[in-house]
Coordinates of C-alpha atoms and ligand atoms in Angstrom, one line a residue:
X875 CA 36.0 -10.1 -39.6
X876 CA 34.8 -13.1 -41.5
X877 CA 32.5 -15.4 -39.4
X878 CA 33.2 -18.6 -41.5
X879 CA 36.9 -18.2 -40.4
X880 CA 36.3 -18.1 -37.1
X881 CA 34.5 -20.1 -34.4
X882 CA 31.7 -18.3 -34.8
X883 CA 28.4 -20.4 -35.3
X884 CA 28.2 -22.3 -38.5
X885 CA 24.4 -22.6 -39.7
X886 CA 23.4 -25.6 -41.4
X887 CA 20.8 -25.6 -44.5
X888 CA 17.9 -28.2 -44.2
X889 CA 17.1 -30.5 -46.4
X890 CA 15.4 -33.7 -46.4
X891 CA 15.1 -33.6 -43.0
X892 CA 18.6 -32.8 -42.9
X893 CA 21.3 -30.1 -41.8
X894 CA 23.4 -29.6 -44.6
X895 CA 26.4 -27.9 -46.5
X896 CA 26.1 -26.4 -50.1
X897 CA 26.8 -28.5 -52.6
X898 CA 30.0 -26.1 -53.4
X899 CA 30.9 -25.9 -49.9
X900 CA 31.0 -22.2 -50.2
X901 CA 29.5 -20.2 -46.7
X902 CA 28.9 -16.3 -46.3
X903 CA 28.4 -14.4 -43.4
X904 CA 25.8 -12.9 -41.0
X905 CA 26.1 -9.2 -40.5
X906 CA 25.0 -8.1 -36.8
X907 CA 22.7 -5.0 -38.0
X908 CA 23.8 -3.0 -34.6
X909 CA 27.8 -3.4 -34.7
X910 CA 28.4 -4.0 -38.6
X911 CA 30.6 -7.5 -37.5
X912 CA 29.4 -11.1 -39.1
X913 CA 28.5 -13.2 -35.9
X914 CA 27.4 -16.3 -37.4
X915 CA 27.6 -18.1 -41.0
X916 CA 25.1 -20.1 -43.6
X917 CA 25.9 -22.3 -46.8
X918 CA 25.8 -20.2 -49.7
X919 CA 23.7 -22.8 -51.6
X920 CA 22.6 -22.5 -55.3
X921 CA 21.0 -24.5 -58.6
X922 CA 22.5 -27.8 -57.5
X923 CA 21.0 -27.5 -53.7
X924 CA 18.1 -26.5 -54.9
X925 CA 17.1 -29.6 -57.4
X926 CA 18.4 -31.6 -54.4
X927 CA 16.1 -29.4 -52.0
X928 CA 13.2 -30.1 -54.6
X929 CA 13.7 -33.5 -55.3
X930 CA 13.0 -34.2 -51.6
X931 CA 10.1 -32.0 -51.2
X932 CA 8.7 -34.2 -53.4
X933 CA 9.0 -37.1 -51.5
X934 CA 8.1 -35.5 -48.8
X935 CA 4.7 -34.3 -50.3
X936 CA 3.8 -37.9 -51.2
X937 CA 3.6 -38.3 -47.5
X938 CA 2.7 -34.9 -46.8
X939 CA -0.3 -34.8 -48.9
X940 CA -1.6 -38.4 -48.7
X941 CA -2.5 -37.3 -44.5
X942 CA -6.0 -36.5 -43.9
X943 CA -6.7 -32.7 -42.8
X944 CA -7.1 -34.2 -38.9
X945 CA -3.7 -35.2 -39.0
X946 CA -1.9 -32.0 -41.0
X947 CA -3.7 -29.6 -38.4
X948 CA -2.4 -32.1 -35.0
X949 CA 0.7 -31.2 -36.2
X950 CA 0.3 -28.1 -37.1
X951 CA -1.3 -27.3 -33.5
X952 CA 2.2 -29.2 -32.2
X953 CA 4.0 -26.7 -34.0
X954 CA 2.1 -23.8 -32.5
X955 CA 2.9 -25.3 -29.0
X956 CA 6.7 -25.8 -29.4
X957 CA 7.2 -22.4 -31.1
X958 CA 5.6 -21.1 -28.3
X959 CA 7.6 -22.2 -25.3
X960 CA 10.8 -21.2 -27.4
X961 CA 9.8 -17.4 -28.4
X962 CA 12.2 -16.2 -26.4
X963 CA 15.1 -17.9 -28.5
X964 CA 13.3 -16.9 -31.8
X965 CA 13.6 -13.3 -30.2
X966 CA 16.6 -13.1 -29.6
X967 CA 18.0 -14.4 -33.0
X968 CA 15.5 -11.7 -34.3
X969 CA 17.1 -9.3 -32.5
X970 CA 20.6 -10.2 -33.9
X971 CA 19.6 -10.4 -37.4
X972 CA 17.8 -7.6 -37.7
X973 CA 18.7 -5.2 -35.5
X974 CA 15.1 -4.6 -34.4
X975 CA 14.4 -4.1 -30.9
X976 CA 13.9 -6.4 -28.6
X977 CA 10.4 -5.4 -27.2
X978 CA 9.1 -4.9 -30.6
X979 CA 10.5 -8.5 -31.8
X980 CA 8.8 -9.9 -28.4
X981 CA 5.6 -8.4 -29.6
X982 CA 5.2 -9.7 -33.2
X983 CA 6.9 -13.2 -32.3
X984 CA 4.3 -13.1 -29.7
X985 CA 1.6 -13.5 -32.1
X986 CA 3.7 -16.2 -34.7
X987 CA 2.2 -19.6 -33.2
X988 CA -1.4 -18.3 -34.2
X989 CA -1.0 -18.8 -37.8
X990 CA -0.1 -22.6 -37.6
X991 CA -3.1 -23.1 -34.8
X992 CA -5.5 -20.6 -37.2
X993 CA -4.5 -22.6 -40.7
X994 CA -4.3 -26.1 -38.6
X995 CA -8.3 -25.0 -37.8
X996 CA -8.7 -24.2 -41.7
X997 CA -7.3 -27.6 -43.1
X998 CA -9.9 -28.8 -40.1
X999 CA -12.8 -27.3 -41.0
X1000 CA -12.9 -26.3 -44.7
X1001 CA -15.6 -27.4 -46.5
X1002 CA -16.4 -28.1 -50.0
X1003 CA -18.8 -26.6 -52.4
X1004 CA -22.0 -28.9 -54.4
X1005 CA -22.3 -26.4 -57.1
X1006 CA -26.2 -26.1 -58.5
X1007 CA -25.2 -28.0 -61.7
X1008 CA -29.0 -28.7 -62.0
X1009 CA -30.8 -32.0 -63.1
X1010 CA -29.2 -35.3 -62.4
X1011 CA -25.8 -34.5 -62.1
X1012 CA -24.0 -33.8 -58.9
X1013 CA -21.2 -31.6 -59.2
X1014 CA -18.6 -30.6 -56.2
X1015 CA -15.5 -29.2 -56.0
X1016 CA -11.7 -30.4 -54.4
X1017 CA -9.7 -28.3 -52.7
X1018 CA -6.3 -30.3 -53.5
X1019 CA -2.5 -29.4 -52.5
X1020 CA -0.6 -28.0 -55.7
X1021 CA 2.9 -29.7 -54.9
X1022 CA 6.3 -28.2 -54.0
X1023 CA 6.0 -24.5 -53.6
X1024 CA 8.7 -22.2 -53.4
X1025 CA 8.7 -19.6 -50.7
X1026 CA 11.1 -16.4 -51.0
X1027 CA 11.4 -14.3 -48.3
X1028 CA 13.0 -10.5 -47.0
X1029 CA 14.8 -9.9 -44.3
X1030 CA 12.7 -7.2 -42.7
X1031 CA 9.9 -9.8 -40.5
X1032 CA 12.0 -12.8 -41.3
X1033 CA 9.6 -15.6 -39.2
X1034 CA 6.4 -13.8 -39.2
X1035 CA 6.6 -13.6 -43.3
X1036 CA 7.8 -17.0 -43.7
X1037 CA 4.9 -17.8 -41.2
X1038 CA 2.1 -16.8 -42.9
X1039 CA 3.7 -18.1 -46.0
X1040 CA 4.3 -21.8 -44.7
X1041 CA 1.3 -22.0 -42.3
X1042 CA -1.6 -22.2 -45.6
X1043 CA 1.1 -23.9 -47.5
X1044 CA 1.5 -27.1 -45.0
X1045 CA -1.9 -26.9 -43.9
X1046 CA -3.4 -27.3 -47.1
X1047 CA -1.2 -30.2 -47.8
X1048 CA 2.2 -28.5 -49.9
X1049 CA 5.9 -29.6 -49.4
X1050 CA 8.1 -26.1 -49.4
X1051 CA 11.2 -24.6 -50.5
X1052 CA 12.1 -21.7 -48.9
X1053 CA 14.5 -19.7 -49.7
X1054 CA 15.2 -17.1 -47.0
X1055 CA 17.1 -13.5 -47.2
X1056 CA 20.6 -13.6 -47.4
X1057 CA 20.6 -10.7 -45.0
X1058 CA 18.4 -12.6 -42.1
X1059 CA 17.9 -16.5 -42.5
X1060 CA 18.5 -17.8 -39.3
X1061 CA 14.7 -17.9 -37.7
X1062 CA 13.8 -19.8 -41.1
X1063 CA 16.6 -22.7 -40.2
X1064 CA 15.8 -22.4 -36.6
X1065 CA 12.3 -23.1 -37.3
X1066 CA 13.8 -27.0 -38.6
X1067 CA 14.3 -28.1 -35.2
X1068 CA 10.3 -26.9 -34.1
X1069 CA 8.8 -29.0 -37.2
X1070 CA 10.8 -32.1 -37.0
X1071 CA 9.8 -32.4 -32.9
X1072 CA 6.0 -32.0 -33.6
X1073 CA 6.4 -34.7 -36.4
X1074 CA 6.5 -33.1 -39.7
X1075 CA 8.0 -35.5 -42.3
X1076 CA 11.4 -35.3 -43.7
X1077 CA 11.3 -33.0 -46.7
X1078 CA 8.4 -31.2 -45.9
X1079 CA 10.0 -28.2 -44.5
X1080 CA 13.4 -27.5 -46.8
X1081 CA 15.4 -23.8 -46.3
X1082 CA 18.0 -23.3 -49.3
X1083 CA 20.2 -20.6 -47.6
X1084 CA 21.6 -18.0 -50.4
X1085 CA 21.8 -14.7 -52.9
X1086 CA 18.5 -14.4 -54.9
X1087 CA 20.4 -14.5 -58.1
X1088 CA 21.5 -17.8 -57.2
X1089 CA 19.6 -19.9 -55.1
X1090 CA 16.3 -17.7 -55.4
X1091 CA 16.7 -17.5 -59.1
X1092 CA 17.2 -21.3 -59.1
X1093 CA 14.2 -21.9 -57.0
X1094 CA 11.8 -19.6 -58.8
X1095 CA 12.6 -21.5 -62.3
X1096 CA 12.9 -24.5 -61.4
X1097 CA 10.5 -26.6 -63.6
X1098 CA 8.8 -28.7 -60.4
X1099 CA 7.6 -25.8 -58.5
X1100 CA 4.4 -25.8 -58.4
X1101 CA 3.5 -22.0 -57.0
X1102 CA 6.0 -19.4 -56.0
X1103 CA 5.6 -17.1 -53.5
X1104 CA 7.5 -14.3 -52.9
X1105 CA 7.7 -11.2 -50.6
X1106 CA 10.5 -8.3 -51.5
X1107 CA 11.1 -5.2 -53.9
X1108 CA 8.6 -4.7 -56.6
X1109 CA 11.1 -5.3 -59.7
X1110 CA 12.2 -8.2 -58.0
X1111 CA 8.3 -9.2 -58.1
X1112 CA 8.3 -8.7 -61.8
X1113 CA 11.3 -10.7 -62.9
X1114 CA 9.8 -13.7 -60.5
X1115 CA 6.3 -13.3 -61.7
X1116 CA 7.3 -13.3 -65.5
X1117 CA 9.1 -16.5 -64.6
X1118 CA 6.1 -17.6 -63.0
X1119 CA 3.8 -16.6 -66.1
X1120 CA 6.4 -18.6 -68.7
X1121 CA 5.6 -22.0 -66.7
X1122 CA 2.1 -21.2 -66.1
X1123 CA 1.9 -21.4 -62.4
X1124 CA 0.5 -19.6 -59.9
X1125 CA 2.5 -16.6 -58.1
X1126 CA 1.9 -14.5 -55.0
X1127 CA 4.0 -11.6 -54.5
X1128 CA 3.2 -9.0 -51.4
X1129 CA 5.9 -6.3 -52.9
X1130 CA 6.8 -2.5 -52.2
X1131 CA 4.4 0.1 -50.4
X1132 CA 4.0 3.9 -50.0
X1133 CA 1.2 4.1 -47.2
X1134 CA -0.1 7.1 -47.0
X1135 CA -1.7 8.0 -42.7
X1136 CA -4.9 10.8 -43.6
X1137 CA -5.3 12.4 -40.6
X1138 CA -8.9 15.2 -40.6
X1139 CA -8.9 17.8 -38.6
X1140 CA -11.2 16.0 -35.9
X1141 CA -8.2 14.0 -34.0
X1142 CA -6.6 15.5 -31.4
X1143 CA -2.7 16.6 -32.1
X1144 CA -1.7 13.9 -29.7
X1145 CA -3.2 11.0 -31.2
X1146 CA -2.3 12.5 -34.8
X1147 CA 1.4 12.3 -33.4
X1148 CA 1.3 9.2 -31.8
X1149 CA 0.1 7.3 -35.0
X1150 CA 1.9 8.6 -37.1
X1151 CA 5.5 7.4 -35.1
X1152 CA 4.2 4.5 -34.8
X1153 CA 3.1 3.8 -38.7
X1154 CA 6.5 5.6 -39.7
X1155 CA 9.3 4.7 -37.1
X1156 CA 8.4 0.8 -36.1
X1157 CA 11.3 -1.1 -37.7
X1158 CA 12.8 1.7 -38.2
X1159 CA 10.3 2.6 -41.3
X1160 CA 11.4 -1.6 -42.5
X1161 CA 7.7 -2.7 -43.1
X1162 CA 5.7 -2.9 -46.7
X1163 CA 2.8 -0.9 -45.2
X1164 CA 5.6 1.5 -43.2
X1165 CA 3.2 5.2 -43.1
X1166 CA 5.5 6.9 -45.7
X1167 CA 3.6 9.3 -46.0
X1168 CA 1.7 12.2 -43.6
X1169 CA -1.3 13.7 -45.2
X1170 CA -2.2 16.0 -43.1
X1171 CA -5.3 18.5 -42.4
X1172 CA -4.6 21.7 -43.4
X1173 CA -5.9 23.1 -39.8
X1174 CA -3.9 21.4 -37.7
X1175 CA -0.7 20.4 -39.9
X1176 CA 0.9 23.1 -38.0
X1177 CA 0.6 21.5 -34.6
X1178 CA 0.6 18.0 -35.6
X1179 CA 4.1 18.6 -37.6
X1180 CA 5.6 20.4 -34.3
X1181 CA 4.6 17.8 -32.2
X1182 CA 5.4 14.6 -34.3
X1183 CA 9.2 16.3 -34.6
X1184 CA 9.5 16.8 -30.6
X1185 CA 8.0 13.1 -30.5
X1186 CA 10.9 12.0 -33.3
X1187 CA 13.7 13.4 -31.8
X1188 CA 12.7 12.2 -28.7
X1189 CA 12.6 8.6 -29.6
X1190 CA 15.7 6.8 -28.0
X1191 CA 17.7 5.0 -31.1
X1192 CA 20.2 2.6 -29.6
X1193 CA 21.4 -0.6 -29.3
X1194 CA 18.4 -3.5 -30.2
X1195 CA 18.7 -5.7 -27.4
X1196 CA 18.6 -2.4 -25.3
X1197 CA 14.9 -3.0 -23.3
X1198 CA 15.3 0.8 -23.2
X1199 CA 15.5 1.1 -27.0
X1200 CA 12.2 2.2 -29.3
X1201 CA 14.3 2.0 -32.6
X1202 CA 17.4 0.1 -33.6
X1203 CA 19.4 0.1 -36.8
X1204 CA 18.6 -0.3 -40.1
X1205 CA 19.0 -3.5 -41.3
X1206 CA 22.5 -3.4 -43.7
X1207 CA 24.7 -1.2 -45.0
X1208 CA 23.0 -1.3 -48.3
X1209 CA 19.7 -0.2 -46.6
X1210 CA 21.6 2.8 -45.0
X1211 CA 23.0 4.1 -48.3
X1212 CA 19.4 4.2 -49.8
X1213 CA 18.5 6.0 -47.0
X1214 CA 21.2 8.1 -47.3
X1215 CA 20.5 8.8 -51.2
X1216 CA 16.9 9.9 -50.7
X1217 CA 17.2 12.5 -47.6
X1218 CA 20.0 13.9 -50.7
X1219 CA 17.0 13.5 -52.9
X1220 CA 14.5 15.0 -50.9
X1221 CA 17.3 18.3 -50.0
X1222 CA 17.7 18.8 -53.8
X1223 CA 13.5 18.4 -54.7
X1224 CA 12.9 21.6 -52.4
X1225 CA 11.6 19.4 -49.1
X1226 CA 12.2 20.9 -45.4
X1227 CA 14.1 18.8 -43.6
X1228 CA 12.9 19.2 -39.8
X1229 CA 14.0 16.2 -38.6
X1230 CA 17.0 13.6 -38.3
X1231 CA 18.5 13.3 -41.6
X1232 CA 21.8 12.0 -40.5
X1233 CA 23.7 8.6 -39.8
X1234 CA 23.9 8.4 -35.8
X1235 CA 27.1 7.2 -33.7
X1236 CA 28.4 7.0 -30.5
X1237 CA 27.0 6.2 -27.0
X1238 CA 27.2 2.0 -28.4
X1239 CA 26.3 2.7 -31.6
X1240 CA 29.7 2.8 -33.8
X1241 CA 29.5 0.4 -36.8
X1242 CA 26.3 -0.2 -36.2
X1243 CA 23.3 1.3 -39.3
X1244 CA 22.1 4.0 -37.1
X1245 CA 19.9 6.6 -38.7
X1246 CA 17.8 9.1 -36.6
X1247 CA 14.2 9.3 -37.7
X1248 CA 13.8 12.0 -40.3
X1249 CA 10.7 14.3 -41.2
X1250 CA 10.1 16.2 -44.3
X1251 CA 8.0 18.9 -44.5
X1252 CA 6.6 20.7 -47.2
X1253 CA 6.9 17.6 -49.8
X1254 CA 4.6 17.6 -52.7
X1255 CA 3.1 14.6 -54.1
X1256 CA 5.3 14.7 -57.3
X1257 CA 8.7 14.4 -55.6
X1258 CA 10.7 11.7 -55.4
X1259 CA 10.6 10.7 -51.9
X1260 CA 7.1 11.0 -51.6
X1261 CA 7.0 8.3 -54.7
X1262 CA 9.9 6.1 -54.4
X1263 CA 10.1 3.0 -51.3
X1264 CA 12.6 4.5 -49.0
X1265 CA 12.1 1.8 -46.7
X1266 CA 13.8 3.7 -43.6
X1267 CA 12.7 5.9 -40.8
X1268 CA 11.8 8.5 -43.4
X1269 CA 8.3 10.5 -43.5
X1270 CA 7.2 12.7 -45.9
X1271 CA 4.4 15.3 -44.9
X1272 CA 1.6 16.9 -46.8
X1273 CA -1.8 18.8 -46.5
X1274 CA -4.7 18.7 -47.7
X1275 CA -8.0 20.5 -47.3
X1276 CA -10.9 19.2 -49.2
X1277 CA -11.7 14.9 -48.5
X1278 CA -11.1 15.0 -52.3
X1279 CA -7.7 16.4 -52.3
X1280 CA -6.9 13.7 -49.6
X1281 CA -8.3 11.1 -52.0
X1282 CA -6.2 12.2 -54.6
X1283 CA -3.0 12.2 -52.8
X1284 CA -3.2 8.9 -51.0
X1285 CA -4.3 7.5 -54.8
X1286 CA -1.4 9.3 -56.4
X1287 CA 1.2 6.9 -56.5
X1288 CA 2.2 3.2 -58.1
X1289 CA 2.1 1.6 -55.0
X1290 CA -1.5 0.6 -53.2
X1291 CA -0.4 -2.0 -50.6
X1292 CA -2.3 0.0 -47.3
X1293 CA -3.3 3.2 -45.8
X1294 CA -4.9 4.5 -42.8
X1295 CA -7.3 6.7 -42.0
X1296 CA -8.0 8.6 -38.8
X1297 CA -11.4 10.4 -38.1
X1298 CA -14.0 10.4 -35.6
X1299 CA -16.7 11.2 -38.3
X1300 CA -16.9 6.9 -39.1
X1301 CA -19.2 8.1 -41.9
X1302 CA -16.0 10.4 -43.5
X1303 CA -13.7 7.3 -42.4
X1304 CA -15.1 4.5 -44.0
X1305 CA -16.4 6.4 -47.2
X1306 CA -12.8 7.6 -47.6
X1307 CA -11.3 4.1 -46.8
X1308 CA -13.5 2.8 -49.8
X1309 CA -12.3 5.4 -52.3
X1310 CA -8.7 4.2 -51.2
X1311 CA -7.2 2.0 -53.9
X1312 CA -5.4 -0.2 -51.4
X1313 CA -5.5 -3.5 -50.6
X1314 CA -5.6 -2.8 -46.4
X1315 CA -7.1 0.1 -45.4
X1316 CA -6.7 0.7 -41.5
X1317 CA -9.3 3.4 -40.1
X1318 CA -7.9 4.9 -36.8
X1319 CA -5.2 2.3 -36.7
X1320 CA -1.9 1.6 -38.4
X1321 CA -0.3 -2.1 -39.3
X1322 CA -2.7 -4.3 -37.2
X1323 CA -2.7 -8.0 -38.3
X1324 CA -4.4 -10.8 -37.9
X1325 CA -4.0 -14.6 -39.1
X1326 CA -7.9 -14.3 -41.0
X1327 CA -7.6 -10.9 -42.2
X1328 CA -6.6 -10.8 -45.5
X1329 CA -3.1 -9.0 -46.2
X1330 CA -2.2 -8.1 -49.9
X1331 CA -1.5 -5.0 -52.2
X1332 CA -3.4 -3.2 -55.7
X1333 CA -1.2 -1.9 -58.4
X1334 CA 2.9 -2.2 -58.0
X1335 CA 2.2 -3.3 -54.5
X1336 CA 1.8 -6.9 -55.9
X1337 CA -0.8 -9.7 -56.3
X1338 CA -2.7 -12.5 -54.0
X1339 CA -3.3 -12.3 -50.4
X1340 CA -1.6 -13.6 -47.2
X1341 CA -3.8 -14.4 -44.2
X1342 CA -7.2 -16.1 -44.4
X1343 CA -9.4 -18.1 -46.2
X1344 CA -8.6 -16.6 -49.2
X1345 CA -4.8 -17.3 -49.0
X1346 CA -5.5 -21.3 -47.9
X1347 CA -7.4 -21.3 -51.2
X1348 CA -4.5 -19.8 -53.1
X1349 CA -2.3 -22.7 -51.8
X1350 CA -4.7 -25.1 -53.6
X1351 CA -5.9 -26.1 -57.1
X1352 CA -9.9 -27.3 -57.7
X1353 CA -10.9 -29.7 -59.1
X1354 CA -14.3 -30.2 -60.1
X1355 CA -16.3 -33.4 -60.2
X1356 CA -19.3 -34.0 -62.3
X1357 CA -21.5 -37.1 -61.1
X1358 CA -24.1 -37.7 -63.3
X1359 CA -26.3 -40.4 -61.2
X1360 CA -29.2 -40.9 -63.7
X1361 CA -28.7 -44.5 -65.6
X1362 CA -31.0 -43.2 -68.2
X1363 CA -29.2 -43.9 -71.5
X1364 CA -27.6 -41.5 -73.4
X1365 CA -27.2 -41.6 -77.0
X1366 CA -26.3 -38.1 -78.7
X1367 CA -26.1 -39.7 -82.1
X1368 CA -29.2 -41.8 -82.0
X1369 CA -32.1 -40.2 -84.8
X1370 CA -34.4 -41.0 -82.2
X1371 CA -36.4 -37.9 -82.7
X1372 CA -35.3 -37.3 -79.0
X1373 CA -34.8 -33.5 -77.7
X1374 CA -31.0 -33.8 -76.5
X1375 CA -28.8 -31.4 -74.8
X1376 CA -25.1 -31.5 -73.7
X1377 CA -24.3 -28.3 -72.1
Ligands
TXE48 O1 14.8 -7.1 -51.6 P1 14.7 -8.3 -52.7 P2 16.0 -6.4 -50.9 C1 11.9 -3.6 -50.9 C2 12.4 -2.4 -50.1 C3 13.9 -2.6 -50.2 C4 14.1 -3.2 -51.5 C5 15.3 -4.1 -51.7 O2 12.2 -1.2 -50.9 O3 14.7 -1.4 -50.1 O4 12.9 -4.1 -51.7 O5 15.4 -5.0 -50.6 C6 15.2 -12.7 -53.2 N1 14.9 -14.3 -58.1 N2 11.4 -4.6 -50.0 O6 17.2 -6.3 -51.8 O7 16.0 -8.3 -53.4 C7 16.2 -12.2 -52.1 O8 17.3 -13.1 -52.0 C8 14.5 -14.9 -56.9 C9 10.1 -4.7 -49.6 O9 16.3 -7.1 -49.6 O10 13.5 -8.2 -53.4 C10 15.3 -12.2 -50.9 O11 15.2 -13.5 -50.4 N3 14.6 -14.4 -55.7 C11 9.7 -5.8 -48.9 C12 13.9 -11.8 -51.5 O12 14.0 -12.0 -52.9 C13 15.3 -13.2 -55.6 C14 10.6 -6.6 -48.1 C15 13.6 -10.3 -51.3 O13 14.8 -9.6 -51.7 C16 15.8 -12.5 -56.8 C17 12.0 -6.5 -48.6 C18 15.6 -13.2 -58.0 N4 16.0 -12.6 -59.2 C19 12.3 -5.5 -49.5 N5 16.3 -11.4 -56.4 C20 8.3 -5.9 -48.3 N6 7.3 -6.1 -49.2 O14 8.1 -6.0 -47.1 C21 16.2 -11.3 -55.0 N7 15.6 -12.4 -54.6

């Protein structure tokens, strides 16, 4: 079925302040994650949108960036307030898009309107630096907006990526371009309607619907982007950020992950179970810092293993908007053949397969991207699938004996975006967590968040943070002004015999 022939909703782009066609007046469809049909369509927008979509995020920066802080954060907090009482929409268009179930949608949206109120507080109360310059000079620094920065975002959190994206970006004064996943875009255009009611000015908040190699390409090179920002694969990371580097502007990319859970032999089976589905199986294994992989105490890897499979196959895979439902689909057909490729993978490296490891149909789940969640045991750290992003409800276990050896494992891959580690010894815990060369380290949790904590990975995992202080700062260029309040003259030239300095 094609949605653009059909009746089937008809999403607009925004730009300007307005809803849109592309320029080409070509659309594409909207797969449903659970069924396989399109439901709904987008414009399929490219170069020529996007210099329009620019050109009016830079009016709309003049305006933008000319409030004071007071006024950004009101509407900000306004925002905040009219996201909330329309979650439920939000949740359900999640839901759709994704294929994510609901009760998990309901619990991250729940959290969405804190990053505009958190970043409206920032633009509120950040405060400059007087650096000690020393003698008669007086020397502080500006925190000032950098412009029109493009935003490119996945499909896997579609509104809380974009959200802690756009909430540092408007609150420290940017215009944006965002350029959404083809696969899931509609919370981005949905989130139109909540900015223009709490008063954001036309051409602040643009979304360029379309493929990365055409709208996203166009976006990331276009010469009047000030910053790009960018979460997805790691090589799509590269290509951006060497784009980025040519024109000499900043760029933040939160890319691919390989977290490893470290469970000692000091937590009970149960506990070692229970985190472990959660960091593997939420999303169905969809998320950056997804627990890939199971390092495991050598003493209890026996009973941890046995009980994380009954635990697996007991989860109930279904349809999304199912309240019954702990896992959905995953997200495309694409998605499903990588998943596919690696459990062949991980069969021909040597790894036991003791769990799922096949497509799943039937009872409402025909067409849909079912896969059951899968567990290999006996992977070493040198395979393939305990290396490469799956990104699906895959796990791969190992153990370990000696704190070292667990070390060493958890450091032995490319990736470094987050681990956990679970131990009631704290001293073990945290001395471990230090020795981890990621850039979120959980100890006895998995995948918590919070709008000030910052969020960003080491190594192939990418570069910048999300969340914070840290990440309003990164929205922001400084500019440093020296006063110099004595009138005493000056004269570095005069041969007045005069002891002079000027540095
Ligand atoms: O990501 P892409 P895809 C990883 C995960 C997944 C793999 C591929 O391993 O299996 O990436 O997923 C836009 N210039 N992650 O194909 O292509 C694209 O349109 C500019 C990890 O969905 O990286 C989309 O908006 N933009 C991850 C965004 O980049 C380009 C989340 C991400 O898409 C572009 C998603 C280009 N040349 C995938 N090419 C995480 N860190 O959570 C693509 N895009």
């Amino acid at each position: 079925m094609q949605a653009s022939d059909t009746d089937a909703p008809q999403w607009p782009m925004i730009i300007g302040g307005k809803k849109v066609e592309a320029q080409s007046g070509k659309r594409f469809d909207i797969i449903n994650p659970a069924t396989g049909l399109a439901y709904c369509s987008v414009p399929e927008g490219d170069a020529a949108d996007i210099d329009i979509a620019v050109d009016a995020a830079k009016k709309g920066f003049d305006i933008w960036s000319k409030m004071s802080a007071l006024q950004r954060a009101s509407i900000l907090m306004k925002a905040a307030d009219i996201l909330q009482e329309r979650l439920a929409d939000f949740v359900d268009a999640e839901v759709l898009q994704t294929g994510r179930p609901i009760r998990e949608m309901r619990a991250q949206l729940a959290r969405t309107p804190e990053w505009y109120s958190y970043f409206a507080s920032v633009a509120r109360t950040y405060e400059s630096k007087v650096h000690p310059f020393g003698g008669d000079h007086v020397n502080y620094g500006r925190r000032l907006a950098l412009g029109v920065v493009g935003l490119v975002t996945p499909w896997n959190h579609p509104l809380l990526i974009l959200t802690k994206k756009l909430a540092p970006a408007l609150a420290a004064g940017n215009a944006v371009v965002v350029k959404p996943s083809e696969v899931a875009p509609i919370t981005p255009l949905m989130l139109a309607d909540v900015f223009s009611e709490a008063g954001l000015p036309e051409g602040v908040y643009n979304v360029v619907t379309g493929f990365g190699a055409g709208a996203g390409a166009a976006l990331t090179a276009h010469r009047d982007i000030a910053k790009i920002d960018l979460t997805g694969g790691t090589e799509t990371g590269r290509k951006v950020a060497a784009l980025a580097g040519e024109r000499l502007i900043p760029f933040s990319g939160e890319l691919g992950g390989k977290a490893s859970v470290i469970v000692f032999d000091d937590v009970s089976v149960d506990r070692a179970a229970a985190a472990t589905l959660f960091a593997s199986f939420v999303a169905a294994g969809q998320t950056c810092v997804q627990g890939a992989r199971l390092l495991v105490h050598e003493s209890i890897h026996d009973a941890v293993l046995e009980k994380l499979i009954a635990r697996a196959n007991a989860l109930v895979v279904g349809a999304p908007d199912d309240e019954s439902t702990q896992m959905g689909p995953v997200v495309s057909d694409r998605q499903l053949a990588t998943v596919e490729k690696y459990v062949a993978i991980g069969k021909d490296e040597g790894a036991r397969l003791v769990a799922g490891g096949e497509r799943l149909s039937g009872e409402g789940r025909d067409g849909g991207y079912f896969y059951a969640p899968t567990i290999f045991a006996d992977v070493s750290n040198d395979m393939r699938i305990a290396q490469e992003e799956i990104f699906g409800p895959v796990v791969c276990v190992m153990k370990f004996s000696t704190e070292a050896e667990a070390v060493a494992l958890a450091n032995g891959t490319d990736f470094g975006l987050a681990a956990s580690v679970w131990s009631s010894n704290i001293a073990r815990a945290k001395r471990v967590a230090e020795d981890i060369e990621a850039g979120i380290v959980w100890i006895n949790d998995h995948h918590r968040i919070d709008p000030s904590s910052p969020w960003g990975g080491f190594k192939d995992s990418g570069i910048g943070k999300e969340n914070g202080i840290v990440c309003y700062e990164g929205y922001t260029r400084m500019q440093s002004i020296v006063l110099n309040t004595s009138e005493e003259p000056f004269d570095w030239f005069a041969e007045d015999g005069k002891q002079k300095r000027y540095s």
